[in-house]
Amino acid sequence: MKDLRLDRFLADRVNLMAASEIRELLKITEGRKVISLAGGLPDPQTFPKDELKGIINKILSENGDRALQYSPTKGIGELRSELTNFLNCRGVPINNSDDIIVTSGSQQALHIIALTLINPRDYVVMELPSYLGAINAFRLSEPNFVGIPLDDDGMNVDILEARLRRLYGEGKTVKLVYTIPIAHNPAGVTMSLQRRKHLIELSEKYDFIIVEDDPYSSFTYEPSDTTSLKSLDRSNRVIYLSTLSKILAPGLRIGWIAASKEMVDVFERCKQSLDLHTSTFAQFISLEAIKSGVVKSVIERAKVIYKRKKDIMLEALEKYLVPGCWWSKPVGGLFIMLRLPREDLNTSKMLFEAIDAGVAYVPGGSFYVDGSGANTMRLNFSFPKEEDISEGIRILSSVVRNHL
Ligand SMILES: Cc1ncc(COP(=O)(O)O)c(C=O)c1O
């Protein structure tokens, strides 16, 4: 077969499509005896397989003709109504199911936001670090990223204010601020209520949109205030995203956006051309799983499992890691961020050595839009088995020692 030289045919935007470092990693580790602290996968123990069997049988026998058919782009009405109740119970006030659009995971929601709201060179604020999937989705629209550091109280909103003032002084306007305020991925921190209120005030003063991404608020391990930005919003400028991926099953690919009806209508137009609609069958399954209390019981079970695994990882870090390393003490979510003692250490370069030694992680650099973070890594504690967490950290520590 002759070589086609495919690069001659590729659109320029392919260059903007960074291969997800996590997905590439999962490929490398496939079939090898490696303890993976890399992905963000839920523990399969939390999947309610028996309950889902019953739900699927019921759907197919009672409602199979609808569940296997095409359905509205916005999502089936029953699921949007159920999500309205679900969100109201979570403290995210939604008046009308028309303010919700069901998406194929919240990853698609991020893509829809990139396509409908971001023009090339628009200023888009991201936390340092931020969720890699959001960075990659937004990058396709060629924004100017502005990175704002995080600390234990979430995004440093005072620094954001100073940056906004400076940008506006230069005649530039910020279009959108993306944040994961509760149980951040990858930092594990929650934004303080005072900062959440301050962020809302800034959004009004400087006229930008806030994208509030909330996959993890069900997994907080310490009593914390989870007041949503959406509930503080007085001017319809918060776009709220969430997903069933971590609280039911990611394979179903069910996420959603809650925003003003006007915005949701634009998102609907965009989604029409992306995939017509989210899997009807998966929507029916999700509807039943929420209605029958299965999602609630997954949350309760998973929260106990994840808290225990987090504690095991924190203990192992304390036991094995060399002095000078810093790691986050997550108040929620599924991740711990680790920083090595020296700026010149590069966790990307260290990765292959780590995989050969038997452990994988995600190098932290790709979570930072300003190119920093090369000496950090993200460690996941939800997926590995309890007995592997400590061993994985022991191996990791010996790899780190080789570089000091
Ligand atoms: C912050 C954040 N947003 C969005 C997503 C995407 O989730 P989904 O599986 O619903 O596409 C994830 C997945 O890990 C995430 O951590």
Tab-separated table of C-alpha atoms and ligand atoms in Angstrom:
chain	number	residue	atom	x	y	z
A	1	MET	CA	0.000	0.000	0.000
A	2	LYS	CA	1.388	3.496	-0.924
A	3	ASP	CA	1.857	6.087	1.833
A	4	LEU	CA	-0.942	8.673	1.510
A	5	ARG	CA	0.928	11.411	3.440
A	6	LEU	CA	-2.196	12.197	5.418
A	7	ASP	CA	-0.822	15.484	6.807
A	8	ARG	CA	-1.524	17.150	3.398
A	9	PHE	CA	-5.245	16.615	3.963
A	10	LEU	CA	-5.613	17.508	7.618
A	11	ALA	CA	-7.373	20.707	8.677
A	12	ASP	CA	-5.196	23.244	10.531
A	13	ARG	CA	-7.293	22.774	13.663
A	14	VAL	CA	-5.966	19.238	14.092
A	15	ASN	CA	-2.788	20.894	15.387
A	16	LEU	CA	-4.870	22.338	18.236
A	17	MET	CA	-6.123	18.897	19.242
A	18	ALA	CA	-3.669	17.920	21.938
A	19	ALA	CA	-3.872	14.159	22.402
A	20	SER	CA	-5.097	13.786	25.984
A	21	GLU	CA	-2.042	12.804	28.021
A	22	ILE	CA	-4.300	10.654	30.198
A	23	ARG	CA	-5.792	8.698	27.310
A	24	GLU	CA	-2.323	8.169	25.780
A	25	LEU	CA	-1.131	6.910	29.147
A	26	LEU	CA	-3.983	4.480	29.456
A	27	LYS	CA	-2.876	3.063	26.073
A	28	ILE	CA	0.760	2.647	27.197
A	29	THR	CA	-0.193	0.945	30.454
A	30	GLU	CA	-2.696	-1.426	28.800
A	31	GLY	CA	-1.748	-5.061	29.260
A	32	ARG	CA	1.226	-4.177	31.552
A	33	LYS	CA	1.490	-4.810	35.248
A	34	VAL	CA	1.329	-1.175	36.242
A	35	ILE	CA	-0.489	0.342	39.205
A	36	SER	CA	-2.364	3.178	37.593
A	37	LEU	CA	-2.798	6.316	39.659
A	38	ALA	CA	-3.386	8.097	36.346
A	39	GLY	CA	-7.012	8.154	35.076
A	40	GLY	CA	-9.989	9.572	36.920
A	41	LEU	CA	-12.006	6.387	36.769
A	42	PRO	CA	-14.643	5.547	39.375
A	43	ASP	CA	-14.174	2.310	41.331
A	44	PRO	CA	-16.193	-0.360	39.444
A	45	GLN	CA	-17.331	-1.633	42.884
A	46	THR	CA	-19.628	1.391	42.907
A	47	PHE	CA	-21.408	0.413	39.676
A	48	PRO	CA	-24.929	-0.742	40.590
A	49	LYS	CA	-24.947	-3.652	38.133
A	50	ASP	CA	-27.808	-5.654	39.634
A	51	GLU	CA	-30.048	-2.628	40.020
A	52	LEU	CA	-29.282	-1.602	36.413
A	53	LYS	CA	-30.197	-5.068	35.134
A	54	GLY	CA	-33.648	-4.648	36.663
A	55	ILE	CA	-33.984	-1.103	35.318
A	56	ILE	CA	-32.948	-2.106	31.793
A	57	ASN	CA	-35.410	-5.021	31.713
A	58	LYS	CA	-38.208	-2.761	32.912
A	59	ILE	CA	-37.420	-0.096	30.290
A	60	LEU	CA	-37.269	-2.605	27.449
A	61	SER	CA	-40.515	-4.306	28.410
A	62	GLU	CA	-42.526	-1.193	29.267
A	63	ASN	CA	-41.025	1.533	27.093
A	64	GLY	CA	-38.729	-0.142	24.561
A	65	ASP	CA	-40.217	1.588	21.527
A	66	ARG	CA	-39.330	5.024	22.885
A	67	ALA	CA	-36.070	4.082	24.579
A	68	LEU	CA	-34.573	2.673	21.366
A	69	GLN	CA	-35.842	5.515	19.157
A	70	TYR	CA	-34.388	8.932	18.189
A	71	SER	CA	-35.339	11.612	20.714
A	72	PRO	CA	-35.282	15.425	21.149
A	73	THR	CA	-31.874	17.162	21.010
A	74	LYS	CA	-32.414	18.795	24.408
A	75	GLY	CA	-33.004	15.446	26.092
A	76	ILE	CA	-36.148	13.516	27.015
A	77	GLY	CA	-38.601	15.666	28.980
A	78	GLU	CA	-38.927	13.190	31.884
A	79	LEU	CA	-35.161	13.206	32.502
A	80	ARG	CA	-34.952	17.001	32.313
A	81	SER	CA	-37.786	17.247	34.893
A	82	GLU	CA	-36.074	14.697	37.147
A	83	LEU	CA	-32.758	16.582	36.835
A	84	THR	CA	-34.591	19.784	37.794
A	85	ASN	CA	-35.652	18.132	41.096
A	86	PHE	CA	-32.226	16.565	41.562
A	87	LEU	CA	-30.511	19.946	41.163
A	88	ASN	CA	-32.978	21.760	43.393
A	89	CYS	CA	-32.234	19.184	46.134
A	90	ARG	CA	-28.508	19.846	45.554
A	91	GLY	CA	-29.056	23.569	46.110
A	92	VAL	CA	-28.859	24.531	42.446
A	93	PRO	CA	-32.084	26.443	41.866
A	94	ILE	CA	-33.639	25.622	38.495
A	95	ASN	CA	-37.168	26.890	37.858
A	96	ASN	CA	-37.947	25.103	34.674
A	97	SER	CA	-36.801	21.949	32.893
A	98	ASP	CA	-36.406	24.109	29.754
A	99	ASP	CA	-33.312	25.541	31.452
A	100	ILE	CA	-31.586	22.144	31.123
A	101	ILE	CA	-30.040	20.401	28.138
A	102	VAL	CA	-28.800	16.811	28.454
A	103	THR	CA	-25.351	16.266	26.933
A	104	SER	CA	-23.203	13.255	26.096
A	105	GLY	CA	-21.133	13.585	29.269
A	106	SER	CA	-20.046	16.984	30.530
A	107	GLN	CA	-17.106	16.738	28.150
A	108	GLN	CA	-19.578	17.440	25.342
A	109	ALA	CA	-20.985	20.340	27.351
A	110	LEU	CA	-17.493	21.860	27.442
A	111	HIS	CA	-17.157	21.392	23.703
A	112	ILE	CA	-20.561	23.018	23.095
A	113	ILE	CA	-19.506	25.988	25.252
A	114	ALA	CA	-16.263	26.303	23.282
A	115	LEU	CA	-18.155	26.257	19.984
A	116	THR	CA	-20.931	28.661	20.941
A	117	LEU	CA	-19.216	31.194	23.226
A	118	ILE	CA	-15.501	31.418	22.467
A	119	ASN	CA	-14.062	33.256	19.467
A	120	PRO	CA	-10.362	33.162	18.562
A	121	ARG	CA	-8.411	35.569	20.833
A	122	ASP	CA	-11.224	35.916	23.404
A	123	TYR	CA	-9.837	36.076	26.939
A	124	VAL	CA	-10.780	32.961	28.910
A	125	VAL	CA	-9.799	32.573	32.568
A	126	MET	CA	-8.763	29.126	33.835
A	127	GLU	CA	-7.588	28.074	37.272
A	128	LEU	CA	-3.931	27.045	37.689
A	129	PRO	CA	-4.223	24.033	37.600
A	130	SER	CA	-7.460	23.227	35.759
A	131	TYR	CA	-9.265	20.237	34.239
A	132	LEU	CA	-7.354	19.011	31.221
A	133	GLY	CA	-10.501	18.123	29.258
A	134	ALA	CA	-11.750	21.708	29.561
A	135	ILE	CA	-8.401	23.160	28.507
A	136	ASN	CA	-8.343	20.880	25.453
A	137	ALA	CA	-11.966	21.583	24.495
A	138	PHE	CA	-11.560	25.366	24.803
A	139	ARG	CA	-8.213	25.365	22.996
A	140	LEU	CA	-10.008	24.364	19.776
A	141	SER	CA	-11.603	27.838	19.744
A	142	GLU	CA	-8.149	29.473	20.032
A	143	PRO	CA	-8.724	31.718	23.062
A	144	ASN	CA	-6.115	33.690	24.972
A	145	PHE	CA	-5.947	31.778	28.240
A	146	VAL	CA	-5.455	33.722	31.465
A	147	GLY	CA	-4.282	31.507	34.352
A	148	ILE	CA	-5.220	32.366	37.948
A	149	PRO	CA	-3.582	30.459	40.823
A	150	LEU	CA	-5.463	28.365	43.349
A	151	ASP	CA	-4.797	27.948	47.049
A	152	ASP	CA	-6.588	26.012	49.799
A	153	ASP	CA	-9.613	28.315	49.376
A	154	GLY	CA	-9.896	27.765	45.617
A	155	MET	CA	-9.236	30.301	42.878
A	156	ASN	CA	-7.512	33.392	44.244
A	157	VAL	CA	-10.213	35.879	43.313
A	158	ASP	CA	-8.162	38.877	44.494
A	159	ILE	CA	-5.513	38.000	41.909
A	160	LEU	CA	-8.294	37.591	39.334
A	161	GLU	CA	-9.588	41.066	40.196
A	162	ALA	CA	-6.122	42.587	39.769
A	163	ARG	CA	-5.719	40.839	36.382
A	164	LEU	CA	-9.181	41.994	35.270
A	165	ARG	CA	-8.337	45.579	36.201
A	166	ARG	CA	-5.103	45.410	34.259
A	167	LEU	CA	-6.687	43.794	31.192
A	168	TYR	CA	-9.543	46.303	31.160
A	169	GLY	CA	-7.005	49.108	31.526
A	170	GLU	CA	-5.429	47.810	28.326
A	171	GLY	CA	-8.839	47.816	26.598
A	172	LYS	CA	-9.232	44.019	26.767
A	173	THR	CA	-12.335	42.208	28.023
A	174	VAL	CA	-12.642	38.755	29.567
A	175	LYS	CA	-15.417	36.661	28.021
A	176	LEU	CA	-15.566	33.695	30.351
A	177	VAL	CA	-14.235	32.295	33.622
A	178	TYR	CA	-14.152	28.487	33.957
A	179	THR	CA	-14.065	27.103	37.488
A	180	ILE	CA	-14.545	23.852	39.402
A	181	PRO	CA	-15.475	25.494	42.722
A	182	ILE	CA	-16.248	22.368	44.758
A	183	ALA	CA	-13.767	19.468	45.171
A	184	HIS	CA	-11.560	20.650	42.352
A	185	ASN	CA	-9.989	18.380	39.732
A	186	PRO	CA	-7.002	18.094	40.063
A	187	ALA	CA	-6.362	20.274	43.161
A	188	GLY	CA	-8.975	18.772	45.541
A	189	VAL	CA	-9.813	22.177	47.063
A	190	THR	CA	-13.134	23.975	47.497
A	191	MET	CA	-13.556	27.702	46.850
A	192	SER	CA	-14.512	29.597	49.993
A	193	LEU	CA	-18.012	31.050	50.091
A	194	GLN	CA	-16.534	34.533	50.406
A	195	ARG	CA	-14.587	34.014	47.170
A	196	ARG	CA	-17.638	32.561	45.416
A	197	LYS	CA	-19.571	35.727	46.302
A	198	HIS	CA	-16.669	37.919	45.225
A	199	LEU	CA	-16.447	36.052	41.883
A	200	ILE	CA	-20.154	36.682	41.252
A	201	GLU	CA	-19.672	40.405	42.009
A	202	LEU	CA	-16.742	40.563	39.582
A	203	SER	CA	-18.764	38.812	36.866
A	204	GLU	CA	-21.359	41.585	37.151
A	205	LYS	CA	-18.853	44.414	37.344
A	206	TYR	CA	-16.679	43.177	34.471
A	207	ASP	CA	-19.511	41.545	32.536
A	208	PHE	CA	-18.255	38.006	31.960
A	209	ILE	CA	-19.846	34.569	31.961
A	210	ILE	CA	-18.993	31.943	34.585
A	211	VAL	CA	-18.845	28.256	33.700
A	212	GLU	CA	-19.334	26.310	36.937
A	213	ASP	CA	-18.259	22.685	36.434
A	214	ASP	CA	-19.552	20.478	39.231
A	215	PRO	CA	-18.888	16.735	38.846
A	216	TYR	CA	-17.651	16.158	42.411
A	217	SER	CA	-19.828	18.017	44.925
A	218	SER	CA	-21.314	14.668	46.024
A	219	PHE	CA	-17.830	13.639	47.139
A	220	THR	CA	-16.834	16.011	49.904
A	221	TYR	CA	-15.067	14.309	52.807
A	222	GLU	CA	-15.207	17.102	55.343
A	223	PRO	CA	-18.176	19.255	56.257
A	224	SER	CA	-18.031	22.082	53.758
A	225	ASP	CA	-20.282	24.736	52.317
A	226	THR	CA	-21.252	23.628	48.807
A	227	THR	CA	-23.399	26.655	47.905
A	228	SER	CA	-23.381	26.709	44.117
A	229	LEU	CA	-22.351	29.774	42.134
A	230	LYS	CA	-25.597	29.213	40.218
A	231	SER	CA	-27.587	29.842	43.401
A	232	LEU	CA	-25.758	33.177	43.903
A	233	ASP	CA	-26.309	34.247	40.297
A	234	ARG	CA	-28.579	37.297	39.889
A	235	SER	CA	-28.071	37.969	36.206
A	236	ASN	CA	-28.240	34.606	34.411
A	237	ARG	CA	-24.531	34.558	33.737
A	238	VAL	CA	-23.638	31.252	35.424
A	239	ILE	CA	-23.633	28.160	33.220
A	240	TYR	CA	-23.777	25.098	35.467
A	241	LEU	CA	-22.459	21.702	34.296
A	242	SER	CA	-22.692	18.333	35.946
A	243	THR	CA	-22.658	14.640	35.124
A	244	LEU	CA	-23.685	11.160	36.237
A	245	SER	CA	-20.212	9.820	35.353
A	246	LYS	CA	-18.919	9.647	38.904
A	247	ILE	CA	-22.235	9.023	40.685
A	248	LEU	CA	-23.712	6.327	38.433
A	249	ALA	CA	-21.493	5.182	35.535
A	250	PRO	CA	-19.309	7.080	33.043
A	251	GLY	CA	-20.075	4.542	30.310
A	252	LEU	CA	-23.629	5.905	30.097
A	253	ARG	CA	-22.236	9.304	28.968
A	254	ILE	CA	-24.922	11.402	30.642
A	255	GLY	CA	-24.136	14.986	31.585
A	256	TRP	CA	-26.093	18.233	31.432
A	257	ILE	CA	-25.966	22.016	31.291
A	258	ALA	CA	-28.273	24.229	33.337
A	259	ALA	CA	-28.416	27.840	32.138
A	260	SER	CA	-30.953	30.443	31.034
A	261	LYS	CA	-33.422	29.139	28.456
A	262	GLU	CA	-32.005	31.636	25.960
A	263	MET	CA	-28.523	30.103	26.321
A	264	VAL	CA	-29.832	26.544	26.363
A	265	ASP	CA	-31.583	27.204	23.033
A	266	VAL	CA	-28.229	28.193	21.488
A	267	PHE	CA	-26.575	25.084	22.968
A	268	GLU	CA	-29.396	22.981	21.520
A	269	ARG	CA	-28.742	24.385	18.036
A	270	CYS	CA	-25.076	23.474	18.404
A	271	LYS	CA	-25.727	19.965	19.744
A	272	GLN	CA	-28.078	19.202	16.844
A	273	SER	CA	-25.133	19.172	14.467
A	274	LEU	CA	-22.827	17.330	16.880
A	275	ASP	CA	-24.837	14.174	17.603
A	276	LEU	CA	-28.562	14.910	17.155
A	277	HIS	CA	-29.158	13.856	20.762
A	278	THR	CA	-27.644	11.963	23.688
A	279	SER	CA	-28.350	8.212	23.714
A	280	THR	CA	-32.098	7.836	24.375
A	281	PHE	CA	-31.548	4.466	26.047
A	282	ALA	CA	-28.910	5.867	28.424
A	283	GLN	CA	-31.288	8.738	29.277
A	284	PHE	CA	-34.105	6.322	30.190
A	285	ILE	CA	-31.699	4.287	32.346
A	286	SER	CA	-30.494	7.452	34.090
A	287	LEU	CA	-34.046	8.662	34.661
A	288	GLU	CA	-35.000	5.405	36.401
A	289	ALA	CA	-31.719	5.307	38.353
A	290	ILE	CA	-32.317	8.784	39.778
A	291	LYS	CA	-36.054	8.254	40.384
A	292	SER	CA	-35.626	4.907	42.145
A	293	GLY	CA	-32.890	6.138	44.503
A	294	VAL	CA	-30.089	4.096	42.869
A	295	VAL	CA	-27.966	7.219	42.262
A	296	LYS	CA	-28.424	8.278	45.883
A	297	SER	CA	-27.245	4.888	47.133
A	298	VAL	CA	-24.221	4.895	44.759
A	299	ILE	CA	-23.235	8.306	46.160
A	300	GLU	CA	-23.501	7.071	49.748
A	301	ARG	CA	-21.484	3.906	49.036
A	302	ALA	CA	-18.857	5.579	46.857
A	303	LYS	CA	-18.252	8.380	49.313
A	304	VAL	CA	-17.241	5.895	52.026
A	305	ILE	CA	-14.981	3.946	49.636
A	306	TYR	CA	-13.280	7.088	48.266
A	307	LYS	CA	-12.703	8.644	51.669
A	308	ARG	CA	-10.996	5.455	52.840
A	309	LYS	CA	-8.821	5.292	49.699
A	310	LYS	CA	-7.893	8.967	50.035
A	311	ASP	CA	-6.764	8.374	53.623
A	312	ILE	CA	-4.684	5.352	52.552
A	313	MET	CA	-2.960	7.452	49.869
A	314	LEU	CA	-2.287	10.336	52.264
A	315	GLU	CA	-0.794	7.914	54.818
A	316	ALA	CA	1.427	6.335	52.136
A	317	LEU	CA	2.634	9.755	50.973
A	318	GLU	CA	3.512	10.624	54.549
A	319	LYS	CA	5.336	7.326	54.982
A	320	TYR	CA	7.308	7.144	51.732
A	321	LEU	CA	7.782	10.554	50.105
A	322	VAL	CA	11.043	12.412	50.577
A	323	PRO	CA	11.115	15.600	52.649
A	324	GLY	CA	10.508	18.696	50.579
A	325	CYS	CA	7.667	17.163	48.532
A	326	TRP	CA	4.305	18.875	48.926
A	327	TRP	CA	0.905	17.304	48.329
A	328	SER	CA	-2.663	18.534	48.566
A	329	LYS	CA	-4.969	17.327	51.333
A	330	PRO	CA	-8.159	17.042	49.302
A	331	VAL	CA	-11.418	18.059	50.940
A	332	GLY	CA	-13.253	16.263	48.143
A	333	GLY	CA	-13.035	14.732	44.678
A	334	LEU	CA	-10.841	11.907	43.468
A	335	PHE	CA	-7.321	13.346	43.212
A	336	ILE	CA	-4.189	14.394	45.076
A	337	MET	CA	-1.721	16.822	43.517
A	338	LEU	CA	1.959	16.166	44.298
A	339	ARG	CA	4.750	18.719	43.851
A	340	LEU	CA	8.401	17.633	43.824
A	341	PRO	CA	10.953	19.631	45.785
A	342	ARG	CA	12.829	21.193	42.884
A	343	GLU	CA	11.578	23.333	39.970
A	344	ASP	CA	13.961	21.608	37.530
A	345	LEU	CA	12.406	18.174	38.089
A	346	ASN	CA	10.149	17.205	35.202
A	347	THR	CA	7.408	14.646	35.875
A	348	SER	CA	6.759	14.159	32.127
A	349	LYS	CA	10.330	12.987	31.636
A	350	MET	CA	10.116	10.807	34.753
A	351	LEU	CA	6.946	9.056	33.614
A	352	PHE	CA	8.386	6.293	31.438
A	353	GLU	CA	10.789	5.342	34.193
A	354	ALA	CA	7.841	5.216	36.603
A	355	ILE	CA	5.833	3.025	34.231
A	356	ASP	CA	8.795	0.653	33.876
A	357	ALA	CA	9.013	0.532	37.658
A	358	GLY	CA	5.282	-0.299	37.825
A	359	VAL	CA	3.349	2.888	38.539
A	360	ALA	CA	1.603	5.509	36.355
A	361	TYR	CA	0.442	9.044	37.121
A	362	VAL	CA	-0.488	12.113	35.079
A	363	PRO	CA	2.296	14.695	34.718
A	364	GLY	CA	0.961	17.975	36.051
A	365	GLY	CA	2.219	20.341	33.346
A	366	SER	CA	-0.797	19.789	31.093
A	367	PHE	CA	-3.146	21.120	33.811
A	368	TYR	CA	-1.495	24.556	33.732
A	369	VAL	CA	-2.403	26.905	30.859
A	370	ASP	CA	0.617	29.100	31.617
A	371	GLY	CA	3.149	26.317	30.984
A	372	SER	CA	4.103	25.948	34.671
A	373	GLY	CA	3.600	22.840	36.849
A	374	ALA	CA	6.312	20.663	35.227
A	375	ASN	CA	7.402	19.389	38.663
A	376	THR	CA	3.852	18.359	39.665
A	377	MET	CA	1.786	15.259	39.083
A	378	ARG	CA	-1.826	14.197	39.614
A	379	LEU	CA	-2.534	11.045	41.578
A	380	ASN	CA	-5.924	9.351	41.480
A	381	PHE	CA	-7.155	7.344	44.455
A	382	SER	CA	-10.667	6.296	43.367
A	383	PHE	CA	-9.720	3.571	40.878
A	384	PRO	CA	-6.720	1.640	42.244
A	385	LYS	CA	-7.382	-1.191	44.676
A	386	GLU	CA	-6.777	-0.298	48.333
A	387	GLU	CA	-3.836	-2.700	48.544
A	388	ASP	CA	-2.237	-1.173	45.417
A	389	ILE	CA	-2.385	2.452	46.567
A	390	SER	CA	0.318	2.144	49.186
A	391	GLU	CA	2.536	-0.022	46.936
A	392	GLY	CA	2.084	2.476	44.052
A	393	ILE	CA	3.223	5.359	46.260
A	394	ARG	CA	6.188	3.288	47.534
A	395	ILE	CA	7.329	2.656	43.922
A	396	LEU	CA	6.742	6.285	42.984
A	397	SER	CA	8.829	7.449	45.890
A	398	SER	CA	11.784	5.286	44.790
A	399	VAL	CA	11.555	6.749	41.259
A	400	VAL	CA	11.522	10.277	42.707
A	401	ARG	CA	14.546	9.486	44.929
A	402	ASN	CA	16.525	8.461	41.825
A	403	HIS	CA	16.157	12.015	40.547
A	404	LEU	CA	17.183	13.866	43.680
B	1	LIG	C1	-13.948	18.713	36.102
B	1	LIG	C2	-14.475	17.739	35.094
B	1	LIG	N1	-15.312	18.183	34.149
B	1	LIG	C3	-15.802	17.346	33.228
B	1	LIG	C4	-15.470	16.004	33.208
B	1	LIG	C5	-16.016	15.119	32.117
B	1	LIG	O1	-16.940	14.224	32.614
B	1	LIG	P1	-17.874	13.357	31.717
B	1	LIG	O2	-17.509	11.931	31.970
B	1	LIG	O3	-19.258	13.667	32.166
B	1	LIG	O4	-17.673	13.737	30.282
B	1	LIG	C6	-14.593	15.494	34.180
B	1	LIG	C7	-14.191	14.085	34.164
B	1	LIG	O5	-13.316	13.618	34.843
B	1	LIG	C8	-14.078	16.397	35.146
B	1	LIG	O6	-13.235	15.992	36.110
